[in-house]
């Protein structure tokens, strides 16, 4: 499931307008150009993972908010909270895939308080994922070894089974230190508004 650029652009514009921000203001806060942001809003831009994270951070939304279409969101949120729920690997909602090296997928978005995503990094440290969020998140390494650098100063090497809590507003860079594949699961705690 690939995110539709036109739908993503419409969601971006809607979130920006709900924050009463102009394109110029969003550009200033993200460090991206007005023209580039306009292209994204019109479904023509191809933002990198880092650009998506910057935009989401400034708007105070999650990547899932921006990348998951309403139909997918409605499908995920119609889950009866008292029933069991299974997501097959082949049915995951792809948030983005950067040349097969960095893949970010939504596993569960059906609760207003949290979501669950999976981050797959291929190769060693050259494939990085840098972000900061308006919410706390917990990461658990399922396969490989993950390097987490918090606020450009604290470095942690996480092995399979290790867990890390990253507080809201903490800049963090994640990279694989494994030659093969590093898979980590991320539980994001959504802020109540």
JSON list of C-alpha atoms in Angstrom, two decimals:
[
{"chain": "A", "resi": 1, "resn": "UNK", "atom": "CA", "xyz": [0.00, 0.00, 0.00]},
{"chain": "A", "resi": 2, "resn": "UNK", "atom": "CA", "xyz": [1.77, 3.19, -1.14]},
{"chain": "A", "resi": 3, "resn": "UNK", "atom": "CA", "xyz": [0.67, 6.61, 0.08]},
{"chain": "A", "resi": 4, "resn": "UNK", "atom": "CA", "xyz": [-1.12, 8.56, -2.66]},
{"chain": "A", "resi": 5, "resn": "UNK", "atom": "CA", "xyz": [0.79, 11.86, -3.22]},
{"chain": "A", "resi": 6, "resn": "UNK", "atom": "CA", "xyz": [-2.39, 13.82, -4.01]},
{"chain": "A", "resi": 7, "resn": "UNK", "atom": "CA", "xyz": [-4.19, 12.61, -0.87]},
{"chain": "A", "resi": 8, "resn": "UNK", "atom": "CA", "xyz": [-1.05, 13.20, 1.20]},
{"chain": "A", "resi": 9, "resn": "UNK", "atom": "CA", "xyz": [-0.86, 16.74, -0.20]},
{"chain": "A", "resi": 10, "resn": "UNK", "atom": "CA", "xyz": [-4.49, 17.43, 0.63]},
{"chain": "A", "resi": 11, "resn": "UNK", "atom": "CA", "xyz": [-3.96, 16.17, 4.19]},
{"chain": "A", "resi": 12, "resn": "UNK", "atom": "CA", "xyz": [-0.85, 18.34, 4.56]},
{"chain": "A", "resi": 13, "resn": "UNK", "atom": "CA", "xyz": [-2.75, 21.42, 3.39]},
{"chain": "A", "resi": 14, "resn": "UNK", "atom": "CA", "xyz": [-5.64, 20.62, 5.74]},
{"chain": "A", "resi": 15, "resn": "UNK", "atom": "CA", "xyz": [-3.33, 20.20, 8.76]},
{"chain": "A", "resi": 16, "resn": "UNK", "atom": "CA", "xyz": [-1.42, 23.38, 7.86]},
{"chain": "A", "resi": 17, "resn": "UNK", "atom": "CA", "xyz": [-4.63, 25.40, 7.54]},
{"chain": "A", "resi": 18, "resn": "UNK", "atom": "CA", "xyz": [-6.01, 23.95, 10.79]},
{"chain": "A", "resi": 19, "resn": "UNK", "atom": "CA", "xyz": [-2.89, 25.36, 12.50]},
{"chain": "A", "resi": 20, "resn": "UNK", "atom": "CA", "xyz": [-3.58, 28.69, 10.74]},
{"chain": "A", "resi": 21, "resn": "UNK", "atom": "CA", "xyz": [-0.15, 28.60, 9.11]},
{"chain": "A", "resi": 22, "resn": "UNK", "atom": "CA", "xyz": [0.78, 30.00, 5.73]},
{"chain": "A", "resi": 23, "resn": "UNK", "atom": "CA", "xyz": [3.09, 28.11, 3.40]},
{"chain": "A", "resi": 24, "resn": "UNK", "atom": "CA", "xyz": [5.71, 30.76, 4.15]},
{"chain": "A", "resi": 25, "resn": "UNK", "atom": "CA", "xyz": [5.45, 30.14, 7.91]},
{"chain": "A", "resi": 26, "resn": "UNK", "atom": "CA", "xyz": [5.67, 26.37, 7.44]},
{"chain": "A", "resi": 27, "resn": "UNK", "atom": "CA", "xyz": [8.68, 26.88, 5.17]},
{"chain": "A", "resi": 28, "resn": "UNK", "atom": "CA", "xyz": [10.44, 29.04, 7.75]},
{"chain": "A", "resi": 29, "resn": "UNK", "atom": "CA", "xyz": [9.86, 26.54, 10.56]},
{"chain": "A", "resi": 30, "resn": "UNK", "atom": "CA", "xyz": [10.83, 23.45, 8.55]},
{"chain": "A", "resi": 31, "resn": "UNK", "atom": "CA", "xyz": [13.70, 24.99, 6.61]},
{"chain": "A", "resi": 32, "resn": "UNK", "atom": "CA", "xyz": [12.06, 23.82, 3.37]},
{"chain": "A", "resi": 33, "resn": "UNK", "atom": "CA", "xyz": [11.20, 26.15, 0.49]},
{"chain": "A", "resi": 34, "resn": "UNK", "atom": "CA", "xyz": [7.69, 27.49, -0.13]},
{"chain": "A", "resi": 35, "resn": "UNK", "atom": "CA", "xyz": [7.84, 26.09, -3.67]},
{"chain": "A", "resi": 36, "resn": "UNK", "atom": "CA", "xyz": [8.75, 22.60, -2.47]},
{"chain": "A", "resi": 37, "resn": "UNK", "atom": "CA", "xyz": [5.98, 22.58, 0.14]},
{"chain": "A", "resi": 38, "resn": "UNK", "atom": "CA", "xyz": [3.51, 23.83, -2.46]},
{"chain": "A", "resi": 39, "resn": "UNK", "atom": "CA", "xyz": [4.50, 20.97, -4.77]},
{"chain": "A", "resi": 40, "resn": "UNK", "atom": "CA", "xyz": [3.92, 18.46, -1.96]},
{"chain": "A", "resi": 41, "resn": "UNK", "atom": "CA", "xyz": [0.50, 19.98, -1.22]},
{"chain": "A", "resi": 42, "resn": "UNK", "atom": "CA", "xyz": [-0.39, 19.71, -4.91]},
{"chain": "A", "resi": 43, "resn": "UNK", "atom": "CA", "xyz": [0.71, 16.07, -5.10]},
{"chain": "A", "resi": 44, "resn": "UNK", "atom": "CA", "xyz": [3.86, 16.65, -7.15]},
{"chain": "A", "resi": 45, "resn": "UNK", "atom": "CA", "xyz": [6.68, 16.85, -4.61]},
{"chain": "A", "resi": 46, "resn": "UNK", "atom": "CA", "xyz": [8.58, 13.78, -3.48]},
{"chain": "A", "resi": 47, "resn": "UNK", "atom": "CA", "xyz": [9.60, 14.52, 0.11]},
{"chain": "A", "resi": 48, "resn": "UNK", "atom": "CA", "xyz": [12.37, 12.56, 1.79]},
{"chain": "A", "resi": 49, "resn": "UNK", "atom": "CA", "xyz": [11.85, 10.81, 5.10]},
{"chain": "A", "resi": 50, "resn": "UNK", "atom": "CA", "xyz": [13.60, 13.67, 6.90]},
{"chain": "A", "resi": 51, "resn": "UNK", "atom": "CA", "xyz": [11.38, 16.26, 5.19]},
{"chain": "A", "resi": 52, "resn": "UNK", "atom": "CA", "xyz": [8.24, 14.34, 6.16]},
{"chain": "A", "resi": 53, "resn": "UNK", "atom": "CA", "xyz": [9.47, 14.21, 9.77]},
{"chain": "A", "resi": 54, "resn": "UNK", "atom": "CA", "xyz": [10.23, 17.96, 9.80]},
{"chain": "A", "resi": 55, "resn": "UNK", "atom": "CA", "xyz": [6.78, 18.81, 8.46]},
{"chain": "A", "resi": 56, "resn": "UNK", "atom": "CA", "xyz": [5.02, 16.52, 10.94]},
{"chain": "A", "resi": 57, "resn": "UNK", "atom": "CA", "xyz": [7.07, 17.87, 13.85]},
{"chain": "A", "resi": 58, "resn": "UNK", "atom": "CA", "xyz": [6.22, 21.49, 13.04]},
{"chain": "A", "resi": 59, "resn": "UNK", "atom": "CA", "xyz": [2.52, 20.67, 12.58]},
{"chain": "A", "resi": 60, "resn": "UNK", "atom": "CA", "xyz": [2.44, 18.57, 15.77]},
{"chain": "A", "resi": 61, "resn": "UNK", "atom": "CA", "xyz": [1.16, 15.47, 13.97]},
{"chain": "A", "resi": 62, "resn": "UNK", "atom": "CA", "xyz": [2.48, 11.95, 13.51]},
{"chain": "A", "resi": 63, "resn": "UNK", "atom": "CA", "xyz": [3.78, 10.51, 10.27]},
{"chain": "A", "resi": 64, "resn": "UNK", "atom": "CA", "xyz": [0.74, 8.22, 10.36]},
{"chain": "A", "resi": 65, "resn": "UNK", "atom": "CA", "xyz": [-1.56, 11.27, 10.42]},
{"chain": "A", "resi": 66, "resn": "UNK", "atom": "CA", "xyz": [0.02, 12.61, 7.25]},
{"chain": "A", "resi": 67, "resn": "UNK", "atom": "CA", "xyz": [0.60, 9.40, 5.34]},
{"chain": "A", "resi": 68, "resn": "UNK", "atom": "CA", "xyz": [-2.47, 7.25, 6.03]},
{"chain": "A", "resi": 69, "resn": "UNK", "atom": "CA", "xyz": [-5.47, 8.04, 3.83]},
{"chain": "A", "resi": 70, "resn": "UNK", "atom": "CA", "xyz": [-8.92, 8.53, 5.36]},
{"chain": "A", "resi": 71, "resn": "UNK", "atom": "CA", "xyz": [-10.24, 5.22, 4.01]},
{"chain": "A", "resi": 72, "resn": "UNK", "atom": "CA", "xyz": [-7.32, 3.34, 5.53]},
{"chain": "A", "resi": 73, "resn": "UNK", "atom": "CA", "xyz": [-7.72, 5.32, 8.75]},
{"chain": "A", "resi": 74, "resn": "UNK", "atom": "CA", "xyz": [-11.46, 4.60, 8.87]},
{"chain": "A", "resi": 75, "resn": "UNK", "atom": "CA", "xyz": [-10.76, 0.91, 8.26]},
{"chain": "A", "resi": 76, "resn": "UNK", "atom": "CA", "xyz": [-8.19, 0.84, 11.05]},
{"chain": "A", "resi": 77, "resn": "UNK", "atom": "CA", "xyz": [-10.39, 2.77, 13.48]},
{"chain": "A", "resi": 78, "resn": "UNK", "atom": "CA", "xyz": [-13.48, 0.60, 12.93]},
{"chain": "A", "resi": 79, "resn": "UNK", "atom": "CA", "xyz": [-11.81, -2.20, 14.84]},
{"chain": "A", "resi": 80, "resn": "UNK", "atom": "CA", "xyz": [-13.92, -3.23, 17.82]},
{"chain": "A", "resi": 81, "resn": "UNK", "atom": "CA", "xyz": [-11.73, -2.53, 20.85]},
{"chain": "A", "resi": 82, "resn": "UNK", "atom": "CA", "xyz": [-13.07, -5.64, 22.57]},
{"chain": "A", "resi": 83, "resn": "UNK", "atom": "CA", "xyz": [-12.22, -7.99, 19.72]},
{"chain": "A", "resi": 84, "resn": "UNK", "atom": "CA", "xyz": [-8.97, -9.51, 18.57]},
{"chain": "A", "resi": 85, "resn": "UNK", "atom": "CA", "xyz": [-7.23, -8.02, 15.57]},
{"chain": "A", "resi": 86, "resn": "UNK", "atom": "CA", "xyz": [-4.65, -9.50, 13.23]},
{"chain": "A", "resi": 87, "resn": "UNK", "atom": "CA", "xyz": [-2.54, -7.62, 10.68]},
{"chain": "A", "resi": 88, "resn": "UNK", "atom": "CA", "xyz": [-0.76, -9.89, 8.25]},
{"chain": "A", "resi": 89, "resn": "UNK", "atom": "CA", "xyz": [2.68, -8.79, 7.10]},
{"chain": "A", "resi": 90, "resn": "UNK", "atom": "CA", "xyz": [1.32, -8.49, 3.55]},
{"chain": "A", "resi": 91, "resn": "UNK", "atom": "CA", "xyz": [-1.48, -6.16, 4.77]},
{"chain": "A", "resi": 92, "resn": "UNK", "atom": "CA", "xyz": [0.62, -3.55, 6.57]},
{"chain": "A", "resi": 93, "resn": "UNK", "atom": "CA", "xyz": [0.02, 0.08, 5.64]},
{"chain": "A", "resi": 94, "resn": "UNK", "atom": "CA", "xyz": [3.19, 1.43, 4.01]},
{"chain": "A", "resi": 95, "resn": "UNK", "atom": "CA", "xyz": [3.95, 4.94, 5.21]},
{"chain": "A", "resi": 96, "resn": "UNK", "atom": "CA", "xyz": [7.10, 5.26, 3.13]},
{"chain": "A", "resi": 97, "resn": "UNK", "atom": "CA", "xyz": [9.86, 3.26, 1.54]},
{"chain": "A", "resi": 98, "resn": "UNK", "atom": "CA", "xyz": [13.11, 4.96, 0.63]},
{"chain": "A", "resi": 99, "resn": "UNK", "atom": "CA", "xyz": [14.76, 2.84, -2.09]},
{"chain": "A", "resi": 100, "resn": "UNK", "atom": "CA", "xyz": [14.16, -0.30, -0.05]},
{"chain": "A", "resi": 101, "resn": "UNK", "atom": "CA", "xyz": [16.78, 0.89, 2.47]},
{"chain": "A", "resi": 102, "resn": "UNK", "atom": "CA", "xyz": [14.46, 2.58, 4.97]},
{"chain": "A", "resi": 103, "resn": "UNK", "atom": "CA", "xyz": [10.91, 1.25, 5.24]},
{"chain": "A", "resi": 104, "resn": "UNK", "atom": "CA", "xyz": [8.29, 2.57, 7.67]},
{"chain": "A", "resi": 105, "resn": "UNK", "atom": "CA", "xyz": [4.95, 0.77, 8.03]},
{"chain": "A", "resi": 106, "resn": "UNK", "atom": "CA", "xyz": [1.89, 1.24, 10.23]},
{"chain": "A", "resi": 107, "resn": "UNK", "atom": "CA", "xyz": [0.75, -1.89, 12.04]},
{"chain": "A", "resi": 108, "resn": "UNK", "atom": "CA", "xyz": [-2.03, -0.41, 14.14]},
{"chain": "A", "resi": 109, "resn": "UNK", "atom": "CA", "xyz": [-3.70, 3.00, 14.24]},
{"chain": "A", "resi": 110, "resn": "UNK", "atom": "CA", "xyz": [-7.09, 2.02, 15.68]},
{"chain": "A", "resi": 111, "resn": "UNK", "atom": "CA", "xyz": [-6.75, 3.63, 19.10]},
{"chain": "A", "resi": 112, "resn": "UNK", "atom": "CA", "xyz": [-6.87, 7.38, 19.79]},
{"chain": "A", "resi": 113, "resn": "UNK", "atom": "CA", "xyz": [-4.09, 7.09, 22.38]},
{"chain": "A", "resi": 114, "resn": "UNK", "atom": "CA", "xyz": [-1.40, 5.12, 20.57]},
{"chain": "A", "resi": 115, "resn": "UNK", "atom": "CA", "xyz": [-0.24, 3.62, 17.29]},
{"chain": "A", "resi": 116, "resn": "UNK", "atom": "CA", "xyz": [2.24, 0.88, 16.44]},
{"chain": "A", "resi": 117, "resn": "UNK", "atom": "CA", "xyz": [4.72, 1.08, 13.56]},
{"chain": "A", "resi": 118, "resn": "UNK", "atom": "CA", "xyz": [7.61, -0.99, 12.26]},
{"chain": "A", "resi": 119, "resn": "UNK", "atom": "CA", "xyz": [10.89, 0.50, 11.00]},
{"chain": "A", "resi": 120, "resn": "UNK", "atom": "CA", "xyz": [13.09, -1.64, 8.76]},
{"chain": "A", "resi": 121, "resn": "UNK", "atom": "CA", "xyz": [16.63, -0.49, 7.98]},
{"chain": "A", "resi": 122, "resn": "UNK", "atom": "CA", "xyz": [18.78, -2.38, 5.48]},
{"chain": "A", "resi": 123, "resn": "UNK", "atom": "CA", "xyz": [22.57, -2.30, 5.60]},
{"chain": "A", "resi": 124, "resn": "UNK", "atom": "CA", "xyz": [24.81, -0.64, 8.14]},
{"chain": "A", "resi": 125, "resn": "UNK", "atom": "CA", "xyz": [25.11, 2.94, 9.40]},
{"chain": "A", "resi": 126, "resn": "UNK", "atom": "CA", "xyz": [24.76, 4.68, 6.05]},
{"chain": "A", "resi": 127, "resn": "UNK", "atom": "CA", "xyz": [20.96, 4.28, 6.22]},
{"chain": "A", "resi": 128, "resn": "UNK", "atom": "CA", "xyz": [19.78, 6.67, 8.92]},
{"chain": "A", "resi": 129, "resn": "UNK", "atom": "CA", "xyz": [16.36, 7.78, 10.13]},
{"chain": "A", "resi": 130, "resn": "UNK", "atom": "CA", "xyz": [16.32, 11.16, 11.92]},
{"chain": "A", "resi": 131, "resn": "UNK", "atom": "CA", "xyz": [13.28, 12.65, 13.60]},
{"chain": "A", "resi": 132, "resn": "UNK", "atom": "CA", "xyz": [11.67, 14.40, 16.54]},
{"chain": "A", "resi": 133, "resn": "UNK", "atom": "CA", "xyz": [8.03, 14.13, 17.57]},
{"chain": "A", "resi": 134, "resn": "UNK", "atom": "CA", "xyz": [5.44, 15.84, 19.72]},
{"chain": "A", "resi": 135, "resn": "UNK", "atom": "CA", "xyz": [4.80, 12.52, 21.50]},
{"chain": "A", "resi": 136, "resn": "UNK", "atom": "CA", "xyz": [6.67, 9.89, 23.53]},
{"chain": "A", "resi": 137, "resn": "UNK", "atom": "CA", "xyz": [7.53, 6.61, 21.85]},
{"chain": "A", "resi": 138, "resn": "UNK", "atom": "CA", "xyz": [8.98, 3.25, 22.80]},
{"chain": "A", "resi": 139, "resn": "UNK", "atom": "CA", "xyz": [11.14, 1.29, 20.39]},
{"chain": "A", "resi": 140, "resn": "UNK", "atom": "CA", "xyz": [11.89, -2.43, 20.64]},
{"chain": "A", "resi": 141, "resn": "UNK", "atom": "CA", "xyz": [14.54, -4.07, 18.46]},
{"chain": "A", "resi": 142, "resn": "UNK", "atom": "CA", "xyz": [13.27, -7.34, 16.99]},
{"chain": "A", "resi": 143, "resn": "UNK", "atom": "CA", "xyz": [16.13, -8.10, 14.61]},
{"chain": "A", "resi": 144, "resn": "UNK", "atom": "CA", "xyz": [19.67, -6.81, 14.15]},
{"chain": "A", "resi": 145, "resn": "UNK", "atom": "CA", "xyz": [21.38, -4.02, 16.05]},
{"chain": "A", "resi": 146, "resn": "UNK", "atom": "CA", "xyz": [20.13, -0.42, 16.20]},
{"chain": "A", "resi": 147, "resn": "UNK", "atom": "CA", "xyz": [22.12, 2.70, 17.04]},
{"chain": "A", "resi": 148, "resn": "UNK", "atom": "CA", "xyz": [20.07, 5.48, 18.64]},
{"chain": "A", "resi": 149, "resn": "UNK", "atom": "CA", "xyz": [21.58, 8.95, 19.06]},
{"chain": "A", "resi": 150, "resn": "UNK", "atom": "CA", "xyz": [19.47, 11.29, 21.20]},
{"chain": "A", "resi": 151, "resn": "UNK", "atom": "CA", "xyz": [19.86, 15.08, 20.96]},
{"chain": "A", "resi": 152, "resn": "UNK", "atom": "CA", "xyz": [23.04, 14.58, 18.91]},
{"chain": "A", "resi": 153, "resn": "UNK", "atom": "CA", "xyz": [24.93, 13.56, 22.06]},
{"chain": "A", "resi": 154, "resn": "UNK", "atom": "CA", "xyz": [23.67, 10.42, 23.86]},
{"chain": "A", "resi": 155, "resn": "UNK", "atom": "CA", "xyz": [24.42, 7.23, 21.92]},
{"chain": "A", "resi": 156, "resn": "UNK", "atom": "CA", "xyz": [22.90, 3.82, 22.61]},
{"chain": "A", "resi": 157, "resn": "UNK", "atom": "CA", "xyz": [23.52, 0.51, 20.85]},
{"chain": "A", "resi": 158, "resn": "UNK", "atom": "CA", "xyz": [20.43, -1.68, 21.09]},
{"chain": "A", "resi": 159, "resn": "UNK", "atom": "CA", "xyz": [20.51, -5.43, 20.47]},
{"chain": "A", "resi": 160, "resn": "UNK", "atom": "CA", "xyz": [17.61, -7.76, 19.70]},
{"chain": "A", "resi": 161, "resn": "UNK", "atom": "CA", "xyz": [15.09, -7.57, 22.54]},
{"chain": "A", "resi": 162, "resn": "UNK", "atom": "CA", "xyz": [16.35, -4.20, 23.87]},
{"chain": "A", "resi": 163, "resn": "UNK", "atom": "CA", "xyz": [13.91, -1.33, 24.39]},
{"chain": "A", "resi": 164, "resn": "UNK", "atom": "CA", "xyz": [14.31, 2.45, 24.38]},
{"chain": "A", "resi": 165, "resn": "UNK", "atom": "CA", "xyz": [11.95, 5.21, 25.54]},
{"chain": "A", "resi": 166, "resn": "UNK", "atom": "CA", "xyz": [12.29, 8.44, 23.58]},
{"chain": "A", "resi": 167, "resn": "UNK", "atom": "CA", "xyz": [10.54, 11.41, 25.14]},
{"chain": "A", "resi": 168, "resn": "UNK", "atom": "CA", "xyz": [8.58, 13.99, 23.16]},
{"chain": "A", "resi": 169, "resn": "UNK", "atom": "CA", "xyz": [10.62, 16.75, 21.50]},
{"chain": "A", "resi": 170, "resn": "UNK", "atom": "CA", "xyz": [13.81, 14.65, 21.60]},
{"chain": "A", "resi": 171, "resn": "UNK", "atom": "CA", "xyz": [15.74, 14.73, 18.35]},
{"chain": "A", "resi": 172, "resn": "UNK", "atom": "CA", "xyz": [16.87, 11.22, 17.56]},
{"chain": "A", "resi": 173, "resn": "UNK", "atom": "CA", "xyz": [18.78, 9.51, 14.80]},
{"chain": "A", "resi": 174, "resn": "UNK", "atom": "CA", "xyz": [18.31, 5.79, 14.26]},
{"chain": "A", "resi": 175, "resn": "UNK", "atom": "CA", "xyz": [20.63, 3.67, 12.16]},
{"chain": "A", "resi": 176, "resn": "UNK", "atom": "CA", "xyz": [21.42, 0.01, 11.70]},
{"chain": "A", "resi": 177, "resn": "UNK", "atom": "CA", "xyz": [24.81, -1.32, 12.74]},
{"chain": "A", "resi": 178, "resn": "UNK", "atom": "CA", "xyz": [23.98, -4.67, 11.16]},
{"chain": "A", "resi": 179, "resn": "UNK", "atom": "CA", "xyz": [25.16, -5.72, 7.69]},
{"chain": "A", "resi": 180, "resn": "UNK", "atom": "CA", "xyz": [21.75, -7.31, 7.06]},
{"chain": "A", "resi": 181, "resn": "UNK", "atom": "CA", "xyz": [18.37, -6.04, 8.18]},
{"chain": "A", "resi": 182, "resn": "UNK", "atom": "CA", "xyz": [17.44, -4.24, 11.40]},
{"chain": "A", "resi": 183, "resn": "UNK", "atom": "CA", "xyz": [13.77, -4.36, 12.39]},
{"chain": "A", "resi": 184, "resn": "UNK", "atom": "CA", "xyz": [12.34, -2.34, 15.27]},
{"chain": "A", "resi": 185, "resn": "UNK", "atom": "CA", "xyz": [8.78, -1.80, 16.47]},
{"chain": "A", "resi": 186, "resn": "UNK", "atom": "CA", "xyz": [7.64, 1.64, 17.67]},
{"chain": "A", "resi": 187, "resn": "UNK", "atom": "CA", "xyz": [4.75, 2.33, 20.01]},
{"chain": "A", "resi": 188, "resn": "UNK", "atom": "CA", "xyz": [3.79, 6.01, 19.71]},
{"chain": "A", "resi": 189, "resn": "UNK", "atom": "CA", "xyz": [1.76, 7.58, 22.51]},
{"chain": "A", "resi": 190, "resn": "UNK", "atom": "CA", "xyz": [-0.49, 10.25, 21.04]},
{"chain": "A", "resi": 191, "resn": "UNK", "atom": "CA", "xyz": [-1.01, 13.49, 22.90]},
{"chain": "A", "resi": 192, "resn": "UNK", "atom": "CA", "xyz": [-4.50, 14.22, 24.16]},
{"chain": "A", "resi": 193, "resn": "UNK", "atom": "CA", "xyz": [-5.87, 17.51, 22.88]}
]
